[in-house]
XYZ file of C-alpha atoms in Angstrom:
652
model
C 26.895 16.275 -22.783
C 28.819 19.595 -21.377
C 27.709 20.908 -18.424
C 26.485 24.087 -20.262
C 24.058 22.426 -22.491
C 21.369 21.786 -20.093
C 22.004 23.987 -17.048
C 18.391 23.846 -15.426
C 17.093 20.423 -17.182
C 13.824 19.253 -16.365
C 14.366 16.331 -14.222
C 10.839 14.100 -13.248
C 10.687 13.487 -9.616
C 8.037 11.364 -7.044
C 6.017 14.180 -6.810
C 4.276 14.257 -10.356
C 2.908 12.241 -12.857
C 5.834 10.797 -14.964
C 6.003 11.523 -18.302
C 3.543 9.742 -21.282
C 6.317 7.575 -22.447
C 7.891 6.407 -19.039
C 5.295 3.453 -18.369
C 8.104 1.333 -16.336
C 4.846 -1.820 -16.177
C 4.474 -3.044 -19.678
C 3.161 -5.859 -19.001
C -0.419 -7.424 -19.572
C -3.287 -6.526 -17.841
C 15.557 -3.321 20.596
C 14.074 -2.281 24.194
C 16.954 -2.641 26.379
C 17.629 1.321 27.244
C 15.896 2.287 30.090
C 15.331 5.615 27.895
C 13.537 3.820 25.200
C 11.407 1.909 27.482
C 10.206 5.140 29.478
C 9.544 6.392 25.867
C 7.060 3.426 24.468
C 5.665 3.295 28.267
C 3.889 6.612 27.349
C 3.373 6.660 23.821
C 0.346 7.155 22.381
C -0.159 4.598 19.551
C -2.619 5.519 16.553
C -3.675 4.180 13.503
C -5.931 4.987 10.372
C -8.391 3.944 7.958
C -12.249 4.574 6.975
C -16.082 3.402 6.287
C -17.473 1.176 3.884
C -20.749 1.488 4.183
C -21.517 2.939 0.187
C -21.672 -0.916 -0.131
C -23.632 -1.841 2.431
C -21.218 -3.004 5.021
C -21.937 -3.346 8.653
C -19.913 -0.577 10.611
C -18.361 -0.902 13.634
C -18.968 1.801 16.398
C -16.849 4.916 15.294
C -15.778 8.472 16.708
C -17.869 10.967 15.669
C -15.000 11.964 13.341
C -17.182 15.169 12.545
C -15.376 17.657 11.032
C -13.667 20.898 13.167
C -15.879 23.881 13.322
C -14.125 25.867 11.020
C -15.511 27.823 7.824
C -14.733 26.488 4.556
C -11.299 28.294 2.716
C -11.820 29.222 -0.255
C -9.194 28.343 -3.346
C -6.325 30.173 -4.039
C -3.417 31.379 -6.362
C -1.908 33.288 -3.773
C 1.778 33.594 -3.028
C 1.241 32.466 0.611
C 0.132 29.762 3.047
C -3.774 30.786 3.749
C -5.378 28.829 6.709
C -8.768 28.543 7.559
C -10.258 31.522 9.960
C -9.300 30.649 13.602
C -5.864 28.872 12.875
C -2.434 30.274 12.867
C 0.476 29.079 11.434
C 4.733 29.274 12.342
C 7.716 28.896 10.292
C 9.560 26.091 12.089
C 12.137 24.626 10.065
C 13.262 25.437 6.408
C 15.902 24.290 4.248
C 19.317 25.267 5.140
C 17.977 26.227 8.506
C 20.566 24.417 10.838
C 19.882 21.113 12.262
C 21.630 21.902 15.311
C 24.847 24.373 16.293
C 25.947 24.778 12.356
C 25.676 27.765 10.073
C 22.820 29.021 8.676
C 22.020 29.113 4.719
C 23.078 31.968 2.538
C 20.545 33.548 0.375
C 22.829 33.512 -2.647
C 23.060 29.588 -2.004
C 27.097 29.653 -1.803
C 27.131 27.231 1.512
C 29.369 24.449 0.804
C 29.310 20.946 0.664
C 30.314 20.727 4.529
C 27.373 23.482 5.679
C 24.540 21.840 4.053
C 25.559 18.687 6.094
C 24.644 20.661 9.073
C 21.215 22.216 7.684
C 17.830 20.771 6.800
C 18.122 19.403 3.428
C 15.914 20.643 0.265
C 12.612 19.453 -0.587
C 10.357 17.980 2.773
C 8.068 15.170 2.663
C 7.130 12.878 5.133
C 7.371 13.493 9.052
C 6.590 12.503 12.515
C 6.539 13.648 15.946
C 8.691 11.757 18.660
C 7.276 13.409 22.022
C 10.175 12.806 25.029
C 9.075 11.496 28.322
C 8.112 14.150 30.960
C 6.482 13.589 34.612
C 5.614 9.904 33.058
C 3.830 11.349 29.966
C 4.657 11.866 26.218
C 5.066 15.690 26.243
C 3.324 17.715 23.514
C 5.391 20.401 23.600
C 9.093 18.774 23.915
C 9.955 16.372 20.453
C 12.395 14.768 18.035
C 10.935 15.372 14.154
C 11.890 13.199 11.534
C 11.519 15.010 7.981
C 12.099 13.138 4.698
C 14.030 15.648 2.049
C 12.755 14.092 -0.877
C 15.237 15.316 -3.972
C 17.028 18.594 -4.710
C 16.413 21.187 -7.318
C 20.036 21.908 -8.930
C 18.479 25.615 -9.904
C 18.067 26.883 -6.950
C 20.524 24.784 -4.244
C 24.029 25.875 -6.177
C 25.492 29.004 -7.502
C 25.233 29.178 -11.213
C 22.911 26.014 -10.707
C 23.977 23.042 -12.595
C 26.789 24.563 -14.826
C 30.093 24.132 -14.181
C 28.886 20.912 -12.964
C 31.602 19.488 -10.385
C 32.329 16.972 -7.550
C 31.204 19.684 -4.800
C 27.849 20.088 -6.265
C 27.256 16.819 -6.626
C 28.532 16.450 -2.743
C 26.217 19.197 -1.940
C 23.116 18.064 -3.909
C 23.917 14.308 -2.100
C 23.795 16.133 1.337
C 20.680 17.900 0.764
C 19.179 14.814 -0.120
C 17.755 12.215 2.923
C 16.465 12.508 6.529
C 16.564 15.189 9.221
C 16.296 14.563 12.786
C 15.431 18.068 14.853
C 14.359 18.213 18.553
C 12.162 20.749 19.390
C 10.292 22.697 22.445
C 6.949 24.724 22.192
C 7.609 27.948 24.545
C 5.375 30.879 25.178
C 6.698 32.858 22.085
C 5.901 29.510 20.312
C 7.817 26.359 18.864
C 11.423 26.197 18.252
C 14.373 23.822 17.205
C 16.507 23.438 20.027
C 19.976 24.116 18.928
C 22.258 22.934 20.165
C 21.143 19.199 20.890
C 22.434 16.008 21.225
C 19.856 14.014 19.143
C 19.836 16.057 16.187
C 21.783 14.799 13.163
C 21.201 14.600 8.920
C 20.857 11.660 7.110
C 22.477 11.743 3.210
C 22.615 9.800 0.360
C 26.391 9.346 1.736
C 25.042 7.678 5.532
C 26.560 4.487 5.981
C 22.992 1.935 5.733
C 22.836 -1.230 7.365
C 21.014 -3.966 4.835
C 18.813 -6.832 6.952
C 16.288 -9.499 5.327
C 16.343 -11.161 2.868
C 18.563 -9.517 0.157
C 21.395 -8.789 2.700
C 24.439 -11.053 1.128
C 22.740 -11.573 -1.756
C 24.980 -11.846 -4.962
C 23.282 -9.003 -6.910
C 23.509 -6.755 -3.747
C 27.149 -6.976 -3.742
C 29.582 -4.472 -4.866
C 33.508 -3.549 -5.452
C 33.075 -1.288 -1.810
C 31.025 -4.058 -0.426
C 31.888 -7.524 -1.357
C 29.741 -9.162 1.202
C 26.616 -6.810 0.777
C 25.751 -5.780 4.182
C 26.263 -2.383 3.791
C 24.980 0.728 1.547
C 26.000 3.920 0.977
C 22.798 6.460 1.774
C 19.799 6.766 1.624
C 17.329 9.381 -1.193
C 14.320 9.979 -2.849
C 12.748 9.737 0.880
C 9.042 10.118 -0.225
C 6.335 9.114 2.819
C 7.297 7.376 5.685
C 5.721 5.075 8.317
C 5.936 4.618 12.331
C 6.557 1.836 14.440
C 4.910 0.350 17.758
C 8.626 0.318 19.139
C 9.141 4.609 18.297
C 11.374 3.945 14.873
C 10.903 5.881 11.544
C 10.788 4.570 8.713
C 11.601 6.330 5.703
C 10.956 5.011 1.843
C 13.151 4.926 -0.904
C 11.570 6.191 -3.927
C 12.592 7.406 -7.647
C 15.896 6.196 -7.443
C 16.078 5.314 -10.672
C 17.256 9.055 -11.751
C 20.010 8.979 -10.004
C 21.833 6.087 -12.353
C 23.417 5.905 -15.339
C 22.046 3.036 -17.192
C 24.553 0.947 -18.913
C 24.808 1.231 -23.171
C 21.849 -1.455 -23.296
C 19.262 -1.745 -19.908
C 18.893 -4.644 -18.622
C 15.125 -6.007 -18.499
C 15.604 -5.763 -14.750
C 16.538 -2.159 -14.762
C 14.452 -1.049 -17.370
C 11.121 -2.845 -15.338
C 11.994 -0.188 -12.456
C 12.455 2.775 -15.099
C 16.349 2.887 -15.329
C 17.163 3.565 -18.733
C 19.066 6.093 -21.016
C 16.453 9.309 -20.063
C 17.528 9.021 -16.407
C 20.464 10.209 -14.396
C 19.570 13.423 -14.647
C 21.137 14.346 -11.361
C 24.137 13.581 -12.509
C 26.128 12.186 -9.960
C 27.361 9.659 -11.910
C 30.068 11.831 -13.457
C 31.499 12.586 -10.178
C 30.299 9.614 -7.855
C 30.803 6.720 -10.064
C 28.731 4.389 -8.042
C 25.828 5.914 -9.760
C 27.492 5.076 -13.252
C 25.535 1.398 -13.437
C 28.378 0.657 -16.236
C 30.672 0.428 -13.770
C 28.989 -0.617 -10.936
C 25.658 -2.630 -12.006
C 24.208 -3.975 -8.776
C 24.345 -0.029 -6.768
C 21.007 0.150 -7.769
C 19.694 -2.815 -6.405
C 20.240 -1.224 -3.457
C 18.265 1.487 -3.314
C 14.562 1.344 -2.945
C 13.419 0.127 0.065
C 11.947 0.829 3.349
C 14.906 2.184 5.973
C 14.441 1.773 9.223
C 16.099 5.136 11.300
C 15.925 4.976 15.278
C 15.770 8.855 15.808
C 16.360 8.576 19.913
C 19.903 6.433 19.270
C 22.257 9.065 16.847
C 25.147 5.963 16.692
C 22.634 3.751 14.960
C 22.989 3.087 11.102
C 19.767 3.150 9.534
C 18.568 -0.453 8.257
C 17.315 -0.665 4.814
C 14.612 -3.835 5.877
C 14.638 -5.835 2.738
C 11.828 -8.360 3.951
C 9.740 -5.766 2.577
C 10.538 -5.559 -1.122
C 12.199 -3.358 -3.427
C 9.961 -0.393 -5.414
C 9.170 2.801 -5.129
C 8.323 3.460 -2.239
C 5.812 5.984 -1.578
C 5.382 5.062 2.586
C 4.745 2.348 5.186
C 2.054 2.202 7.021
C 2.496 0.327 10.241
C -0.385 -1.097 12.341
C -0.927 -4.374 14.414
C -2.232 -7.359 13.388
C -5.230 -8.737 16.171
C -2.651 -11.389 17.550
C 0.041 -8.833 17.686
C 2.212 -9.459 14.170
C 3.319 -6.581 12.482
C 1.502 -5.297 9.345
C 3.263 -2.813 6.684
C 1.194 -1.675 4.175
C 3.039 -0.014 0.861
C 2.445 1.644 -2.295
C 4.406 1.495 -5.181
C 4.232 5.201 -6.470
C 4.042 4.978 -10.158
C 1.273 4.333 -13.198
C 0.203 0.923 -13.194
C 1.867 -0.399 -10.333
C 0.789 -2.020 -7.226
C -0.265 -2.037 -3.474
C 1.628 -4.093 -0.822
C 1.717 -5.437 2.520
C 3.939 -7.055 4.745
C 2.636 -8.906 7.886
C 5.897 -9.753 10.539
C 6.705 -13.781 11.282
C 6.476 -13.206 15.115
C 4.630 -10.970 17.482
C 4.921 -7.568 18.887
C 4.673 -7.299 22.554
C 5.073 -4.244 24.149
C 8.228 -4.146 26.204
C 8.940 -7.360 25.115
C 9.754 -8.120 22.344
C 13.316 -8.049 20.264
C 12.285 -5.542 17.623
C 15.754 -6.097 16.027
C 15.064 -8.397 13.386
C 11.032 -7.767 13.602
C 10.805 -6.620 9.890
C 13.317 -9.156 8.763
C 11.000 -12.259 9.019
C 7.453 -12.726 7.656
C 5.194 -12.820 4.231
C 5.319 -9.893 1.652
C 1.749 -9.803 -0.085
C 0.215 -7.956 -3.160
C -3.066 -6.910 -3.972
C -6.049 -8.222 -6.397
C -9.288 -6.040 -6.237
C -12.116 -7.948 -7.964
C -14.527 -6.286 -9.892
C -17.085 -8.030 -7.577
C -15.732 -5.494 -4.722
C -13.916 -8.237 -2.844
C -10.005 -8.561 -3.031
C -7.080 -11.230 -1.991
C -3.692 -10.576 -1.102
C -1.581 -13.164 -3.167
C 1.435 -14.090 -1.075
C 4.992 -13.301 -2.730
C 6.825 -16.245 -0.975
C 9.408 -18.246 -2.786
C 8.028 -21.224 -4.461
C 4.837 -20.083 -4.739
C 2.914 -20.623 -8.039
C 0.561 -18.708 -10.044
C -1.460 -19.512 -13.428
C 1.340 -17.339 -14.663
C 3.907 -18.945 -13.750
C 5.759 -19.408 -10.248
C 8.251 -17.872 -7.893
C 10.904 -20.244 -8.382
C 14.633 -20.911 -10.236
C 12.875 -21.712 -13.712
C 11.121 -17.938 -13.648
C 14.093 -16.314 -12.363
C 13.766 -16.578 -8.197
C 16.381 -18.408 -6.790
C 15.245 -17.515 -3.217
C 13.699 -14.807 -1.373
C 15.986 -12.262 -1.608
C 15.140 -12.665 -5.273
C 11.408 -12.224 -4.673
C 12.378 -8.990 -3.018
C 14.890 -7.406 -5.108
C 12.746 -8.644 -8.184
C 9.639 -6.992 -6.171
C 8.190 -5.373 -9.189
C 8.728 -9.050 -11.200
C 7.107 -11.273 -8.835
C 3.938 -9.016 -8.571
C 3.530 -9.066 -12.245
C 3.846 -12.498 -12.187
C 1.613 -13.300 -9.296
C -0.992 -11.000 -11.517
C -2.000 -8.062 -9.258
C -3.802 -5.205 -9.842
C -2.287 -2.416 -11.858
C -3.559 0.854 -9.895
C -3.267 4.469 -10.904
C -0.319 5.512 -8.704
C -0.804 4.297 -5.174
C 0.671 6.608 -2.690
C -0.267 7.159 1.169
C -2.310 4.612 3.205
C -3.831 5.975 6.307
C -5.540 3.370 8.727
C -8.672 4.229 10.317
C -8.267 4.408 14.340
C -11.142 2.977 15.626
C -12.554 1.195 12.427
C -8.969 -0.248 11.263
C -10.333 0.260 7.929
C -7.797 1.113 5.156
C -7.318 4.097 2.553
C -4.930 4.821 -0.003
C -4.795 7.389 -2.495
C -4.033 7.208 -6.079
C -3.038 10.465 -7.422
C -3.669 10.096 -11.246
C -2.984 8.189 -14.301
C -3.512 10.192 -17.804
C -2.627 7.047 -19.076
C -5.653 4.981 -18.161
C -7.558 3.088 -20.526
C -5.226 4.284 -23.902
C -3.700 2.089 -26.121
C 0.013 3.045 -24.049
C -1.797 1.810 -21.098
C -3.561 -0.500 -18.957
C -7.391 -1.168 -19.448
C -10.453 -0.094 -16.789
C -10.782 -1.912 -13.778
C -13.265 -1.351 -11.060
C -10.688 -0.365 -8.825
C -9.114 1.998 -11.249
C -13.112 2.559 -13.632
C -11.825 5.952 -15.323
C -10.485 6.216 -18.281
C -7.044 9.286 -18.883
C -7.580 9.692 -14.654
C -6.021 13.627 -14.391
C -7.891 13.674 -10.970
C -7.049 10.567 -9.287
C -9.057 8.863 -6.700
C -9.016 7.511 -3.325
C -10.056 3.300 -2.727
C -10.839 2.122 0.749
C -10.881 -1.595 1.947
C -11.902 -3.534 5.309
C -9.458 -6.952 5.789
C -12.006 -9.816 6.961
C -12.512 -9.916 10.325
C -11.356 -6.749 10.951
C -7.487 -8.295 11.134
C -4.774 -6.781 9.256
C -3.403 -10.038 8.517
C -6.328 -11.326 6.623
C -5.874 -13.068 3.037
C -8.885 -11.182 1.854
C -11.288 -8.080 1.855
C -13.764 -5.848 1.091
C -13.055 -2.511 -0.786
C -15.159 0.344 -2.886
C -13.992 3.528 -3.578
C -14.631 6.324 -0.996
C -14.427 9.414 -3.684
C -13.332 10.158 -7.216
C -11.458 13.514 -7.361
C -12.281 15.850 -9.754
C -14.233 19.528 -10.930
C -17.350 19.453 -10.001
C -17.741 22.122 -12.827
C -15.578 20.459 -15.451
C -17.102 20.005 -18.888
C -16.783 16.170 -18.908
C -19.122 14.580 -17.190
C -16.272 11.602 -16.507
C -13.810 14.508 -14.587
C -16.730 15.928 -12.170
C -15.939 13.624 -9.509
C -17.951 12.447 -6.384
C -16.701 14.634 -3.712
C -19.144 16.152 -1.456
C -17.874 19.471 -0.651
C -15.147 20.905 -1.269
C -12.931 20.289 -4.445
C -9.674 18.464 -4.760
C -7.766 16.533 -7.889
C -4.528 14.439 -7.082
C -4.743 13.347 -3.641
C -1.246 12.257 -2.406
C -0.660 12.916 1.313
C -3.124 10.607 3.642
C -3.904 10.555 7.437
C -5.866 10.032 10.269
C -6.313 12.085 13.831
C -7.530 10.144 16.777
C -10.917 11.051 15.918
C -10.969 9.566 13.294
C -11.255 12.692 10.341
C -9.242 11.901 7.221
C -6.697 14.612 6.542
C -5.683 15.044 2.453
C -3.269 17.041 1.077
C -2.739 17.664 -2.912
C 0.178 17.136 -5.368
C -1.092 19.042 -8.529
C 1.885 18.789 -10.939
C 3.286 21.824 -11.950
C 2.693 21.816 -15.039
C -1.200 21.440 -14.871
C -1.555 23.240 -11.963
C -4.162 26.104 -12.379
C -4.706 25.588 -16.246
C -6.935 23.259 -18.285
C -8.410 20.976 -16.216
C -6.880 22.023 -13.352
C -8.183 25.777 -13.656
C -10.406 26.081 -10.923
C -8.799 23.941 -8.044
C -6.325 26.822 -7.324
C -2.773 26.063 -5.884
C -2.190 22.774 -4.369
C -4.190 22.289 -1.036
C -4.950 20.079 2.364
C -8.557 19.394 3.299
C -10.075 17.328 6.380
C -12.977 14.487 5.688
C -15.895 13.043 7.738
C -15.367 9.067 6.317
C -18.883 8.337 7.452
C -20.770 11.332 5.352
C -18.030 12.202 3.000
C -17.960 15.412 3.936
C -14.680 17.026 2.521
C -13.816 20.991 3.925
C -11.037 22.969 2.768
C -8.335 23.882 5.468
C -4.849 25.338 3.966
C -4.130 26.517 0.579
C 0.096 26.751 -0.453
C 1.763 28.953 -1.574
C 2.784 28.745 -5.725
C 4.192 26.064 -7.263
C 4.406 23.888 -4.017
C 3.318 20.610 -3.012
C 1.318 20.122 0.493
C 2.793 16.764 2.109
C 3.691 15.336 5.363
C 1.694 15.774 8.480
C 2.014 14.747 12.358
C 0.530 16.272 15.754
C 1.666 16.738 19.218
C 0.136 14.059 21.225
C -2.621 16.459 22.650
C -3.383 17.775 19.190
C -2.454 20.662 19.877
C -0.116 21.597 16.965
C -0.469 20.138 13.580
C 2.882 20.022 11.933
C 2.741 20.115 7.846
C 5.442 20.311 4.947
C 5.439 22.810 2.486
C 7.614 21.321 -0.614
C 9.029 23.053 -3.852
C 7.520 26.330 -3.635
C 7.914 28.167 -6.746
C 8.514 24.839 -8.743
C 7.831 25.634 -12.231
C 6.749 23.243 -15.210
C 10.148 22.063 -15.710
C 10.725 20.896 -12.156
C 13.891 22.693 -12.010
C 14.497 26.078 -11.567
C 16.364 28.888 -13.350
C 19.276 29.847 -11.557
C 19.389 33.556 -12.561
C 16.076 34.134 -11.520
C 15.630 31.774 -8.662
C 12.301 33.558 -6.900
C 10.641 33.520 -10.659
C 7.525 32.139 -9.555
C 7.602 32.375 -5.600
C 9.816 34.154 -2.953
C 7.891 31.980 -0.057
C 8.677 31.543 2.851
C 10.426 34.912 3.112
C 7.534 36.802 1.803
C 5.137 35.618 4.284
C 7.243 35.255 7.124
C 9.994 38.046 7.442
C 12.123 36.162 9.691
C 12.931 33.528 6.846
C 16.071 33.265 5.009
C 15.401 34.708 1.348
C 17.228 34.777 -1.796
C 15.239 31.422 -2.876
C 11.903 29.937 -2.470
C 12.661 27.061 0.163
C 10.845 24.197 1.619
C 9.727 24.221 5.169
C 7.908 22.814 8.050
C 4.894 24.486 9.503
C 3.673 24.574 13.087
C -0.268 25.229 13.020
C -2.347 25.798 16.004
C -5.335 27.817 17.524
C -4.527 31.258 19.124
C -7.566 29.637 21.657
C -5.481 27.150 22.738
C -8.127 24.276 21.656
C -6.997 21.061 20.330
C -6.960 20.950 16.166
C -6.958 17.052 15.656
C -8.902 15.583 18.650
C-alpha cells in the first residue's frame, strides 16, 4: 500500500488493550572492577510485595506503610501534571533532549536519523536510579537513569509523518526506539543531566545484542547475518523493566510482533504470539528487510525477551537472557530467594496470557559470585491459581509432562531452547492460568509478598474469550484488577502459594453494580505501573486507553493517574494526575527518598494511537505548556523529578 494511503495509521501498542479480534491465546480454558564492587558495597537493595490478610492469613511484622500526609488530589482533565499540595515537580529529561554533548530536538521534528541517536528516544516507560559511590555511600543526588522508550509515534517524530515513507524514517523511528542511559546530579537550582558524560549512551533497535541461555545457537535463532545465532540486532518495545542484586537493568521486550511482516500464510508459531497480516504497521520492513519475516523467518524469534544492560560499563553489549522465555514482556521483577538463588518474576502483557517466574540454578552472593551466566541457568515456572485460593507454579523444564501432553520431541520441544522460544506453547500446554493482562509485579519489602496488576480484559467471559476464574471472577473486565500472593514459607522459590485479590478497580459510581469495584478511597481503572518504597506503601500508576479515556465508563476517573496504597487497610489516595492523552509509568527514588522520579508517556495520544502530523499539539502541547523551558512544537514524553520544597523524604 503507498505511503500516502495511510499517513497517520492507527498502530496498537503495549500500552492499551488490543483490539476485540487480536486474542493471540485461542486455546482452551561480573564483580571484578574495583568500581563495580565500591558500587554494590553501598547499594541499597529493596524489594516489594503486600498483605493477605482478607483471607485470613497470618502476617508477618510490617512497616507501618501508612500513607504520606498529603491531601487527597482530586481528578482531572487538565492539560498539565497536577501534584498533590506540598509536592513539586521538574522537567528532567524529554524526548529529543540530548543524552549527552549532541544537539538538541527541533520543534518542527526535522532532526535526522544521526541526531536522534544522540537524544532521548520517544515514548518512556520503565526506569531506575543507579546512585554512584560517594564518601562510601550510594549518593542521592549523583546517578545513572536507565529509561525504557517504549515505541514511536510516526505523527509526531517525522516531518510530514509517515508519508513519503523512506529508509531515514525508518532509521529515525529505529533510533528513537530502546534504552537511554543519562547520569545526573541534584544541585541547588535542582536536578540536571550532566552533559557531557562518559556513561551516557542510547540503546536502538540497531544495538548489537548479545544472546545467552538456552536459545543462543539454536537453529530457529539463526539468520543469513548470523549463522551461528549469538548475536541480535537491537533491542524495542522496552515496556517495564527489572533490577538486579549485582546493579544491572534489565529491560523487556514487548509487542514486537508489529514490527514484522508476516509471511503470505502465518505460521501457527507466529500467529500464537500475534504476528499476522494486521501487523507491521511500523513499517520497517520495506526499508529494513529483516523485519520482512518472508525473507527472513526466524528475526522474530529473536525479539522478546528480557535484556540484560550493565549501565556503569558503556562497551558492554546488552544480553538478551533467554533462560527466561520468550513473550511479551511487560517487566522483571528481581528478588532473592531465602538461600540466595535468583527469582524473576514476569508478566506476559496481553488478554489471556500468563504470569512467570524464573528462579537462578546457583546462588547469589554478594561480592562473590560470577553474575555472568547467573540468568542463564535455572527453572522457568508458570502459574495456576486455584479457585480454592491456593496456586502452584508448574515447572517449564524439558521433558516434563502434563495431562496435556509433555514438553518433549513428540509435542514439538526438542530441548530447552525450545521450551523458551516456544514460551507461550509450553504454558498452554502445561495448562496455566489465562489472566486478564498481567503487567507489573512489585514485591513487598518487608513482607516479600507479591502483587501484580492486570490492567483489563473486555474480553472476559464472552464467547471470543476465556471463561471466569477466581483469579480473573469478572466478566468484559474494562477496569482491571490487582491479585496478590504469599510463596509458602515466605521463599520466593516455593512450588506453591497463597493468593486473593487485594482490589478490583472500578467507579464506585458506575451504574453496574459488577464495574463499582472494591477500592477504598480513591478511584482508579487499569492499573499498569506497580511499586514499592521502603516503607512498604504500594505506588500505582494508570494506563487508561485513549480511546476510553474520560467517556463511557471511563467518565469520571479523569486523565490517567498515580496513587499511593496502605496494603494493610487498603487505603488508596490520589497523588499526580497527567496531563491529556498520556500514560503515567515508570517510577524510581533516590536512595534517601528524596526525589521520586516518574515517566510521563504519549501526551496528547489520541484514539488512534498515532498522531496527525499537520496538527501535531491537537490534543496536548505538554510539556512546553507547563514548563516554559521545554522544547515545543510537539507534545513529548518526559521524565519528572518530584520532591518536597521542605526538603522531607517522599517515599520513606
Amino acid at each position: 500500500m503507498p505511503a500516502t494511503d495511510y499517513p497517520w495509521t492507527a498502530m496498537p501498542n503495549s500500552c492499551f488493550e488490543p483490539a476485540a479480534d487480536s486474542i493471540a491465546n485461542p486455546t482452551p480454558d561480573n564483580l571484578a572492577d574495583p568500581f563495580r564492587r565500591r558500587l554494590l558495597a553501598a547499594a541499597v537493595l529493596t524489594a516489594g510485595g503486600g498483605a493477605l490478610a482478607a483471607v485470613g492469613l497470618p502476617l508477618p511484622a510490617l512497616a507501618a506503610g501508612r500513607l504520606p500526609d498529603f491531601a487527597t488530589l482530586s481528578a482531572s482533565t487538565a492539560d498539565e501534571v497536577r501534584l498533590a499540595s506540598g509536592f513539586a515537580a521538574q522537567l528532567l529529561y524529554a524526548w529529543g533532549d540530548p543524552v549527552s554533548d549532541g544537539p538538541r530536538a527541533r520543534a518542527d521534528a526535522a532532526d535526522s536519523a544521526a541526531e536522534q541517536l544522540q537524544q532521548a528516544g520517544m515514548h518512556h516507560d520503565g526506569m531506575h536510579f543507579f546512585p554512584f559511590v560517594e564518601r562510601g555511600n550510594a549518593s542521592s543526588t549523583h546517578g545513572l537513569i536507565c529509561i525504557n522508550h517504549e515505541y514511536t509515534d510516526d505523527g509526531l517524530l517525522h516531518v510530514g509523518g509517515m508519508a513519503d515513507w523512506s529508509a531515514e524514517k525508518v532509521a529515525k523511528s529505529k533510533a528513537a526506539t530502546g534504552v537511554s542511559v543519562i547520569e545526573v546530579r541534584r544541585a541547588k537550582d535542582g536536578w540536571q543531566v550532566v552533559r557531557p558524560s562518559r556513561w551516557a549512551r542510547r540503546i536502538t533497535a540497531d544495538t548489537p545484542c548479545r544472546i545467552s541461555g538456552p536459545a543462543r545457537a539454536h537453529p530457529a535463532m539463526l539468520t543469513a547475518t548470523d549463522r551461528w545465532g549469538e548475536f541480535a540486532l537491537g533491542t524495542l518495545n522496552n515496556c517495564a523493566m527489572g533490577v538486579t542484586p549485582w546493579g544491572t537493568y534489565l529491560t523487556c521486550e514487548e509487542n514486537f510482533n508489529g514490527y514484522f511482516k508476516a509471511p503470505t500464510t502465518p505460521s501457527a508459531d507466529q500467529m500464537r504470539y500475534g504476528i499476522s497480516g494486521k501487523t507491521a504497521g511500523y513499517r520497517w520492513h520495506e526499508f529494513d528487510e529483516r523485519f520482512d519475516l518472508a525473507r527472513h523467518p526466524n528475526e522474530a524469534n529473536r525479539f522478546g525477551w528480557v535484556v540484560e544492560i550493565d549501565p556503569w560499563n558503556p562497551q558492554a553489549a546488552p544480553v538478551k537472557r533467554t533462560a527466561l522465555g520468550r513473550f511479551k514482556h511487560e517487566g522483571a521483577t528481581v528478588t532473592l530467594a531465602r538461600d540466595g538463588r535468583v527469582v524473576v518474576y514476569m508478566g506476559d502483557d496481553e488478554r489471556f496470557e500468563y504470569i512467570y517466574k524464573f528462579v537462578s540454578r546457583d546462588r547469589y552472593i554478594a561480592g562473590q559470585s560470577d553474575t555472568a551466566t547467573l540468568l542463564d541457568h535455572g527453572t522457568l515456572y508458570v502459574a495456576r491459581f486455584g479457585d480454592d485460593g491456593k496456586g502452584r507454579w508448574l515447572p517449564l523444564r524439558h521433558g516434563e509432562k502434563y495431562p496435556n501432553g509433555a514438553l518433549t520431541p513428540e509435542y514439538g520441544f526438542s530441548n530447552q531452547g525450545d521450551v523458551a522460544i516456544r514460551c507461550r506453547q509450553a504454558a498452554d500446554l502445561a495448562g496455566a492460568t489465562k489472566m486478564d493482562r498481567p503487567e507489573w509485579i512489585a514485591v513487598h519489602p518487608q513482607s516479600r509478598e507479591v502483587y501484580v496488576t492486570l490492567t483489563n480484559n473486555s474480553q472476559r467471559g464472552t464467547p471470543a474469550g476465556a471463561g471466569l476464574n477466581a483469579a480473573n471472577p469478572r466478566p468484559d473486565n474494562v477496569f482491571g484488577h490487582i491479585v496478590r500472593w504469599r510463596e509458602s514459607r515466605q521463599d520466593a522459590a516455593a512450588n506453591t502459594f497463597d493468593w486473593d485479590i487485594f482490589a478490583l478497580t472500578g467507579d464506585p459510581q458506575h451504574a453496574s453494580a459488577g464495574q463499582r469495584g472494591t477500592i477504598k478511597g480513591d478511584a482508579y481503572g487499569s492499573p499498569d505501573g506497580l511499586w514499592f518504597d521502603r516503607a512498604g506503601r504500594l505506588w500505582i500508576q494508570t494506563d487508561v486507553s485513549t480511546s476510553v479515556l474520560n467517556q463511557g465508563d471511563y467518565a469520571r476517573l479523569g486523565n490517567n493517574q498515580m496513587l499511593v496504597a496502605d496494603v494493610r487497610s487498603g487505603e488508596t489516595r490520589r497523588f499526580l494526575t497527567g496531563p491529556k492523552g498520556c500514560e503515567l509509568t515508570g517510577m524510581t527514588t533516590t536512595p534517601d527518598g528524596k526525589t521520586l522520579f516518574v515517566n510521563i508517556q504519549h501526551p496528547g495520544e489520541g484514539t488512534s494511537e498515532r498522531s496527525d502530523p499537520a496538527r501535531p499539539t491537537a490534543i496536548s502541547a505538554w510539556p512546553a505548556s507547563q514548563f516554559p523551558e521545554a522544547v515545543g512544537g510537539r507534545p513529548r514524553s518526559a521524565t519528572l523529578a518530584i520532591t518536597r520544597p521542605d526538603g522531607q523524604p517522599i517515599t520513606t
